[in-house]
Amino acid sequence: MGFYLVQLLTGLASASSLFLVAAGLTLVFGVSRIVNFAHGALYMLGAYLAWALVSALPHGPLGFWGGVLAAAAAVGLFGALVEVMVLRRTYRAPELFQLAATFGLALVIEDLVLMVFGPRDRLGPPAPGLGGAVRVLGEPVPFYDLFLVAAGPAVLLLLWLLATRTRFGILVRAASEDRETAAALGVDERRLFTAVYALGAALAGLGGALQLPRETIHHGMDVEIIAEAFVVTVVGGMGSIPGAFVAAVVIRVLQALGILWLPRIALFLTFLVLALVLVVRPFGLFGEREGPPRPDPRLLVPYRPLPPAGRAAVALLVLALALLPRLLDPYTLVVATDVLIFALFAAALHFAMGPGGLVSFGHAAYFGGGAYLAALLVRDLGLSMLPALAAGALGAGVLAVVFGSFTARLAGVYFAMLTLAFAQLLWAAATQFTELTGGHDGILGIWPPAWAATPESFYLFTLALAVPSLAVLRHLVFTPFGQALRGARDHPVRLLTLGLAPQRLLWVAFALSGFFSGLAGALHAFAKGSVFPDLLAIPASVDALVAVLLGGLQTLAGPIPGAALLVGIEAWTAAVPWPRLVLGGLVLAVAVAFPAGIVGGLAGLVRRLRFGREAPA
Amino acid sequence: MSALLEVEGLVVRYGRATVVHGISFALERGGVLALLGRNGAGKTTTLRAVMGLVPPAAGRIRPDGRDIAGLPPSRIARTGVGWVPEDRRIFRRLTVLENLEVGRQPARDRGNPWTVERLFALFPQLAERRHHRGHELSGGEQQMLAIARALRGNPELLLLDEPSEGLAPPVVRTLFEALGEARAQGLTLLLSEQNFRFARLLADRACILESGTLRFSGPMRELEERPELARAHLAV
Ligand SMILES: Nc1ncnc2c1ncn2[C@@H]1O[C@H](COP(=O)(O)OP(=O)(O)OP(=O)(O)O)[C@@H](O)[C@H]1O
Ligand SMILES: [Mg+2]
């Protein structure tokens, strides 16, 4: 009995930091509608800063608590700075760009932390006066855990007082509900956004700082917490702070108890809770139904079929690509193969996001899903490459049908979050079911047959699959199905009155997108000869998103140069001393300077040069 | 008399569709101008342009002689423009008092600022519901709150988008009386209406909009003398 109680207390204690991070995330989202990928990095920054300050300040309660609070305040200040210098410049870009910007920011902060604090893990001192343990029903419980159990509700209370008793809080709540009306009543959005981002960052920083006596401070902290913090905000209802508290407690307690029953279940539980809650309450426990998301007018640019000259150019390009093995050395050919595979993945994601308007944060599920399925079939059933590729693509398509049946009712950010959760579920499965998947060691020895074994032949084989696939994806947009799909994206109600089922159209589009992502994933497995859980992880999903954004969401051909650019950048930054700083900085620069994507931006420029003043809408 | 608001050659587009085609009108300090017109005539769009909520494609908007076209809505609000939106847009999760707090702005140096007490005296029904949340209010109460919330910012010019829409006659009477009182304090009103009877009682000048162009602009008296205009362009 005592054992369970202790486990419960541990769960509650760990819920507190998670709640702090999620509260900041949900606050920022509520007001500025930014899904802040950088929140985990701010949490880690808080932990490192607290470690540095507490180590530097004199020992004792004043030094410790002063250091912890100063770290939180410093992260808040840093947040204000970042908001003013970077994020503010992306508010006019489509929402996805803000997402890309915060992701770039996360990368930059990760490398900055590494630069300033060094690569070593850091161990904090025990909290003065709260060291040691107390016995609860005969079992020892760290005193600091009890403090944390109380700290969560205390912060909740403070935030509630702030929200209801101060003008700032009232304005924040008003703006979360209706930004436009608040602005028309004289509420200065810019100042409010800065203040809210600073507060959100300070909460994340405090969450990190409070971990100091509890766990080792290390460089994976941000990734560890961010997915869970997303889940908590969504389960609680985006924008709801009490919701974030309840969700953090439920999830962490379930994990603490679940681990006793079945150790491997803990990782799943989080995402299972998310999926269950969203199926029953699509807007989270405390969230309010939102209106349908406003289609961004910049995405409503009509797609244009290629003129004859364009077709000829594409044919020439394909011919040139087919001749590439004569020009390039084997290593560069391998990179070229990567580009082709990744371009197919990005184009598949773009098909869902652009024409379908379905912003998926978890497309790694289908890419990695296709890769794992192909690898398993090769290893366990001895399938050869071609049937394994087909099975990988089909399997990913089926996966998209299944996941799509859960997500179909959701829109906007809830859809994005549930897709992310499903991908995380698969990632957890890949890491946990080691007998089947090899866990972090992956599955090795997935090589193509002899006729496709050299870099040249595999490149040509990939080209022969990728070109028709890309052509099909593009062609679909101009078919009646593609037109109906855009109708489902822009005017679902009108479509209903025409007797078409918008949800079903979107579902089909999602399945197609899953199919081609799976094909790309399976190809990737054979290109590398192996699969690892990374293929299912958040960075894989984000890479595809970034490629789409680089290319420009409203540019049909965009994903291809976008993918080439990203693979190129990643190949190049792998050699520089601070790769994430460079990559993150580039992503930030694009988000700030080229809101139409690089390809979209260049295309717009060319159009303006050619047609004089007729600027694109 | 000096013009408090001058709109000159205002053009508004939504994407490729032009909704307001270069309209001009002026509003004197202390006056009441009614923008009349059928559904979709462009009344809301005109008011939203004045408030800065849609960027005008061309034209000038000058309250008090300053050009505000292109300023963000919060800055325009702070120059003394109050906003009572079409569907009231009460903050549903905020109480009546909190809704009023959102509307509060530092008092401009005017004799008699709108305090919460004065607003409750204007709308006694709101006083009884001060701790209720927006979504608990009736349509009439929401409209009263929308007006009170805008007045809380002590505007010089109040933009009202179809304030009488969908309300029962006694409520319309209350609103009418309250707006009359606010006017007596020197407030200038720009009103969009389909309800000609309500507009006639309140306004001294009128503009008739049809498909984004002005069909009439002049004193309300003149419009009353030309019933054929009202018949042609308004749902009377
Ligand atoms: N956000 C928008 N995007 C595109 N078109 C719009 C938008 N808002 C309004 N319109 C169009 O602009 C025209 C004018 O609309 P507006 O709302 O200004 O008219 P209104 O006179 O206020 O009508 P009502 O009496 O119905 O309120 C209409 O044809 C409408 O369909
Ligand atoms: Mg209107």
Short mmCIF file of C-alpha atoms in Angstrom, two decimals, chain B:
data_model
loop_
_atom_site.label_atom_id
_atom_site.label_comp_id
_atom_site.label_asym_id
_atom_site.label_seq_id
_atom_site.Cartn_x
_atom_site.Cartn_y
_atom_site.Cartn_z
CA MET B 1 -18.20 73.19 -37.20
CA SER B 2 -15.11 71.06 -37.80
CA ALA B 3 -15.32 67.59 -39.27
CA LEU B 4 -14.44 64.89 -36.74
CA LEU B 5 -14.20 62.19 -39.39
CA GLU B 6 -13.50 62.58 -43.06
CA VAL B 7 -13.49 59.57 -45.37
CA GLU B 8 -12.23 60.26 -48.85
CA GLY B 9 -12.27 57.90 -51.79
CA LEU B 10 -12.30 54.76 -49.65
CA VAL B 11 -11.76 51.52 -51.59
CA VAL B 12 -11.77 48.13 -49.87
CA ARG B 13 -11.03 44.80 -51.46
CA TYR B 14 -11.34 41.26 -50.21
CA GLY B 15 -8.90 39.35 -52.37
CA ARG B 16 -9.92 40.24 -55.91
CA ALA B 17 -13.44 41.39 -55.12
CA THR B 18 -13.86 45.13 -54.59
CA VAL B 19 -16.52 45.62 -51.96
CA VAL B 20 -16.35 49.38 -51.40
CA HIS B 21 -15.82 51.53 -54.48
CA GLY B 22 -14.32 54.87 -53.51
CA ILE B 23 -16.87 56.38 -51.17
CA SER B 24 -16.50 59.72 -49.40
CA PHE B 25 -18.37 61.22 -46.50
CA ALA B 26 -17.73 63.52 -43.59
CA LEU B 27 -19.09 63.59 -40.09
CA GLU B 28 -19.25 66.67 -37.91
CA ARG B 29 -18.32 66.73 -34.28
CA GLY B 30 -21.42 65.91 -32.27
CA GLY B 31 -23.32 64.71 -35.33
CA VAL B 32 -24.92 61.35 -36.05
CA LEU B 33 -24.48 59.82 -39.48
CA ALA B 34 -26.39 56.71 -40.53
CA LEU B 35 -24.96 54.40 -43.20
CA LEU B 36 -27.99 52.72 -44.70
CA GLY B 37 -28.18 49.86 -47.12
CA ARG B 38 -29.32 46.30 -47.67
CA ASN B 39 -27.52 43.11 -46.76
CA GLY B 40 -24.10 43.03 -48.30
CA ALA B 41 -24.08 46.70 -49.29
CA GLY B 42 -20.73 47.26 -47.63
CA LYS B 43 -21.74 48.97 -44.37
CA THR B 44 -19.77 46.68 -42.08
CA THR B 45 -16.80 46.81 -44.40
CA THR B 46 -16.77 50.60 -44.29
CA LEU B 47 -16.88 50.65 -40.50
CA ARG B 48 -14.17 47.99 -40.28
CA ALA B 49 -11.98 50.07 -42.55
CA VAL B 50 -12.42 53.11 -40.31
CA MET B 51 -11.48 50.94 -37.33
CA GLY B 52 -8.40 49.63 -39.13
CA LEU B 53 -9.64 46.05 -39.15
CA VAL B 54 -9.40 45.81 -42.93
CA PRO B 55 -6.71 47.69 -44.79
CA PRO B 56 -8.18 50.15 -47.27
CA ALA B 57 -6.87 49.61 -50.80
CA ALA B 58 -7.09 53.35 -51.42
CA GLY B 59 -8.44 56.46 -49.82
CA ARG B 60 -7.96 58.48 -46.70
CA ILE B 61 -9.58 58.22 -43.32
CA ARG B 62 -9.10 61.26 -41.13
CA PRO B 63 -10.54 61.56 -37.71
CA ASP B 64 -9.68 64.99 -36.40
CA GLY B 65 -7.69 65.79 -39.53
CA ARG B 66 -5.08 63.06 -38.95
CA ASP B 67 -4.77 60.30 -41.51
CA ILE B 68 -5.18 56.98 -39.73
CA ALA B 69 -5.37 54.65 -42.72
CA GLY B 70 -2.80 51.91 -42.11
CA LEU B 71 -2.54 52.26 -38.33
CA PRO B 72 -3.26 49.13 -36.29
CA PRO B 73 -6.74 48.97 -34.72
CA SER B 74 -5.45 49.40 -31.18
CA ARG B 75 -3.83 52.71 -32.09
CA ILE B 76 -6.96 53.89 -33.86
CA ALA B 77 -9.00 52.95 -30.79
CA ARG B 78 -6.64 55.04 -28.72
CA THR B 79 -7.15 58.10 -30.87
CA GLY B 80 -10.71 58.02 -29.55
CA VAL B 81 -12.68 55.70 -31.80
CA GLY B 82 -15.07 53.26 -30.11
CA TRP B 83 -16.25 50.04 -31.73
CA VAL B 84 -19.58 48.26 -31.31
CA PRO B 85 -19.30 45.30 -33.67
CA GLU B 86 -22.02 43.72 -35.73
CA ASP B 87 -22.47 40.53 -33.74
CA ARG B 88 -21.60 42.28 -30.45
CA ARG B 89 -18.56 40.08 -29.87
CA ILE B 90 -18.87 40.08 -26.12
CA PHE B 91 -16.04 38.14 -24.46
CA ARG B 92 -18.10 35.13 -23.55
CA ARG B 93 -15.90 33.82 -20.77
CA LEU B 94 -15.41 37.21 -19.13
CA THR B 95 -17.87 38.74 -16.69
CA VAL B 96 -19.69 41.98 -17.42
CA LEU B 97 -17.22 43.88 -15.22
CA GLU B 98 -14.27 42.24 -16.92
CA ASN B 99 -15.68 43.05 -20.35
CA LEU B 100 -15.85 46.67 -19.29
CA GLU B 101 -12.28 46.51 -18.02
CA VAL B 102 -11.06 45.42 -21.45
CA GLY B 103 -12.68 48.52 -22.90
CA ARG B 104 -11.09 50.87 -20.37
CA GLN B 105 -8.56 53.33 -21.65
CA PRO B 106 -6.78 56.13 -19.87
CA ALA B 107 -9.29 58.98 -19.68
CA ARG B 108 -8.68 61.66 -22.26
CA ASP B 109 -8.88 65.10 -20.75
CA ARG B 110 -12.60 65.42 -21.06
CA GLY B 111 -14.90 66.70 -18.39
CA ASN B 112 -16.91 63.67 -17.50
CA PRO B 113 -15.31 60.27 -18.18
CA TRP B 114 -17.46 57.14 -18.39
CA THR B 115 -16.93 55.32 -15.13
CA VAL B 116 -18.41 51.91 -14.41
CA GLU B 117 -20.96 53.57 -12.11
CA ARG B 118 -22.09 55.95 -14.83
CA LEU B 119 -22.38 53.11 -17.33
CA PHE B 120 -24.46 51.10 -14.88
CA ALA B 121 -26.68 54.15 -14.38
CA LEU B 122 -27.09 54.25 -18.16
CA PHE B 123 -27.90 50.53 -18.35
CA PRO B 124 -29.32 49.50 -14.95
CA GLN B 125 -29.98 46.02 -16.28
CA LEU B 126 -26.23 45.46 -16.64
CA ALA B 127 -25.60 46.47 -13.04
CA GLU B 128 -27.67 43.52 -11.86
CA ARG B 129 -25.64 41.14 -13.97
CA ARG B 130 -22.20 42.55 -13.28
CA HIS B 131 -20.76 39.21 -12.17
CA HIS B 132 -22.36 37.16 -14.92
CA ARG B 133 -20.31 35.91 -17.81
CA GLY B 134 -20.84 37.09 -21.36
CA HIS B 135 -22.44 33.89 -22.54
CA GLU B 136 -25.09 34.11 -19.83
CA LEU B 137 -26.46 37.43 -21.10
CA SER B 138 -29.49 37.88 -23.33
CA GLY B 139 -29.08 39.40 -26.78
CA GLY B 140 -30.27 42.79 -25.53
CA GLU B 141 -27.93 42.72 -22.57
CA GLN B 142 -25.04 41.79 -24.83
CA GLN B 143 -25.79 44.77 -27.03
CA MET B 144 -25.94 47.06 -24.00
CA LEU B 145 -22.64 45.65 -22.82
CA ALA B 146 -21.06 46.13 -26.23
CA ILE B 147 -22.03 49.80 -26.15
CA ALA B 148 -21.00 50.24 -22.52
CA ARG B 149 -17.68 48.52 -23.21
CA ALA B 150 -16.95 50.89 -26.07
CA LEU B 151 -17.97 53.93 -24.01
CA ARG B 152 -15.61 52.80 -21.23
CA GLY B 153 -12.77 53.88 -23.50
CA ASN B 154 -14.20 57.43 -23.54
CA PRO B 155 -14.32 57.67 -27.32
CA GLU B 156 -15.07 60.81 -29.24
CA LEU B 157 -16.46 58.84 -32.15
CA LEU B 158 -18.51 55.70 -31.71
CA LEU B 159 -18.94 53.23 -34.57
CA LEU B 160 -22.13 51.20 -34.18
CA ASP B 161 -22.81 48.31 -36.52
CA GLU B 162 -26.53 47.55 -36.68
CA PRO B 163 -27.16 48.01 -32.96
CA SER B 164 -30.89 47.34 -33.22
CA GLU B 165 -30.59 44.10 -35.17
CA GLY B 166 -32.66 41.25 -33.81
CA LEU B 167 -33.73 43.06 -30.65
CA ALA B 168 -37.22 43.45 -29.18
CA PRO B 169 -38.76 46.95 -29.35
CA PRO B 170 -38.42 47.74 -25.62
CA VAL B 171 -34.70 46.94 -25.77
CA VAL B 172 -34.30 49.08 -28.87
CA ARG B 173 -35.95 51.90 -26.91
CA THR B 174 -33.46 51.53 -24.07
CA LEU B 175 -30.56 51.63 -26.51
CA PHE B 176 -32.04 54.63 -28.24
CA GLU B 177 -32.35 56.53 -25.00
CA ALA B 178 -28.87 55.59 -23.86
CA LEU B 179 -27.32 56.67 -27.14
CA GLY B 180 -29.26 59.93 -26.93
CA GLU B 181 -27.76 60.53 -23.52
CA ALA B 182 -24.25 59.73 -24.74
CA ARG B 183 -24.80 62.12 -27.59
CA ALA B 184 -25.84 64.83 -25.23
CA GLN B 185 -22.36 64.49 -23.70
CA GLY B 186 -20.84 65.41 -27.04
CA LEU B 187 -20.29 61.93 -28.52
CA THR B 188 -20.27 61.64 -32.31
CA LEU B 189 -21.94 58.57 -33.82
CA LEU B 190 -21.43 56.67 -37.04
CA LEU B 191 -24.15 54.12 -37.33
CA SER B 192 -24.79 51.31 -39.79
CA GLU B 193 -28.44 50.33 -40.02
CA GLN B 194 -30.99 48.46 -42.02
CA ASN B 195 -33.72 49.57 -39.64
CA PHE B 196 -34.70 52.87 -41.19
CA ARG B 197 -37.12 53.79 -38.38
CA PHE B 198 -34.39 53.47 -35.76
CA ALA B 199 -31.87 55.36 -37.88
CA ARG B 200 -34.34 58.15 -38.62
CA LEU B 201 -34.92 58.83 -34.95
CA LEU B 202 -31.23 58.97 -34.11
CA ALA B 203 -29.36 60.36 -37.11
CA ASP B 204 -29.23 63.82 -38.56
CA ARG B 205 -27.44 62.82 -41.73
CA ALA B 206 -27.61 59.70 -43.86
CA CYS B 207 -25.69 57.88 -46.58
CA ILE B 208 -27.24 55.15 -48.66
CA LEU B 209 -24.85 52.47 -49.80
CA GLU B 210 -25.59 50.01 -52.53
CA SER B 211 -23.05 47.44 -53.69
CA GLY B 212 -20.30 49.57 -52.27
CA THR B 213 -21.24 52.88 -53.90
CA LEU B 214 -23.00 55.87 -52.40
CA ARG B 215 -26.50 56.44 -53.76
CA PHE B 216 -27.41 59.27 -51.46
CA SER B 217 -25.65 61.48 -49.02
CA GLY B 218 -27.34 64.32 -47.21
CA PRO B 219 -29.47 65.41 -44.28
CA MET B 220 -31.90 62.85 -42.91
CA ARG B 221 -34.69 65.37 -43.52
CA GLU B 222 -34.07 65.22 -47.23
CA LEU B 223 -34.23 61.44 -47.25
CA GLU B 224 -37.55 61.52 -45.46
CA GLU B 225 -38.89 63.80 -48.17
CA ARG B 226 -37.86 61.34 -50.89
CA PRO B 227 -39.55 58.06 -49.99
CA GLU B 228 -38.75 56.64 -53.44
CA LEU B 229 -35.04 56.52 -52.44
CA ALA B 230 -35.74 54.60 -49.32
CA ARG B 231 -37.98 52.22 -51.21
CA ALA B 232 -35.40 51.60 -53.90
CA HIS B 233 -32.41 50.98 -51.66
CA LEU B 234 -33.66 49.96 -48.25
CA ALA B 235 -35.87 47.26 -46.88
CA VAL B 236 -38.54 49.49 -45.38
#
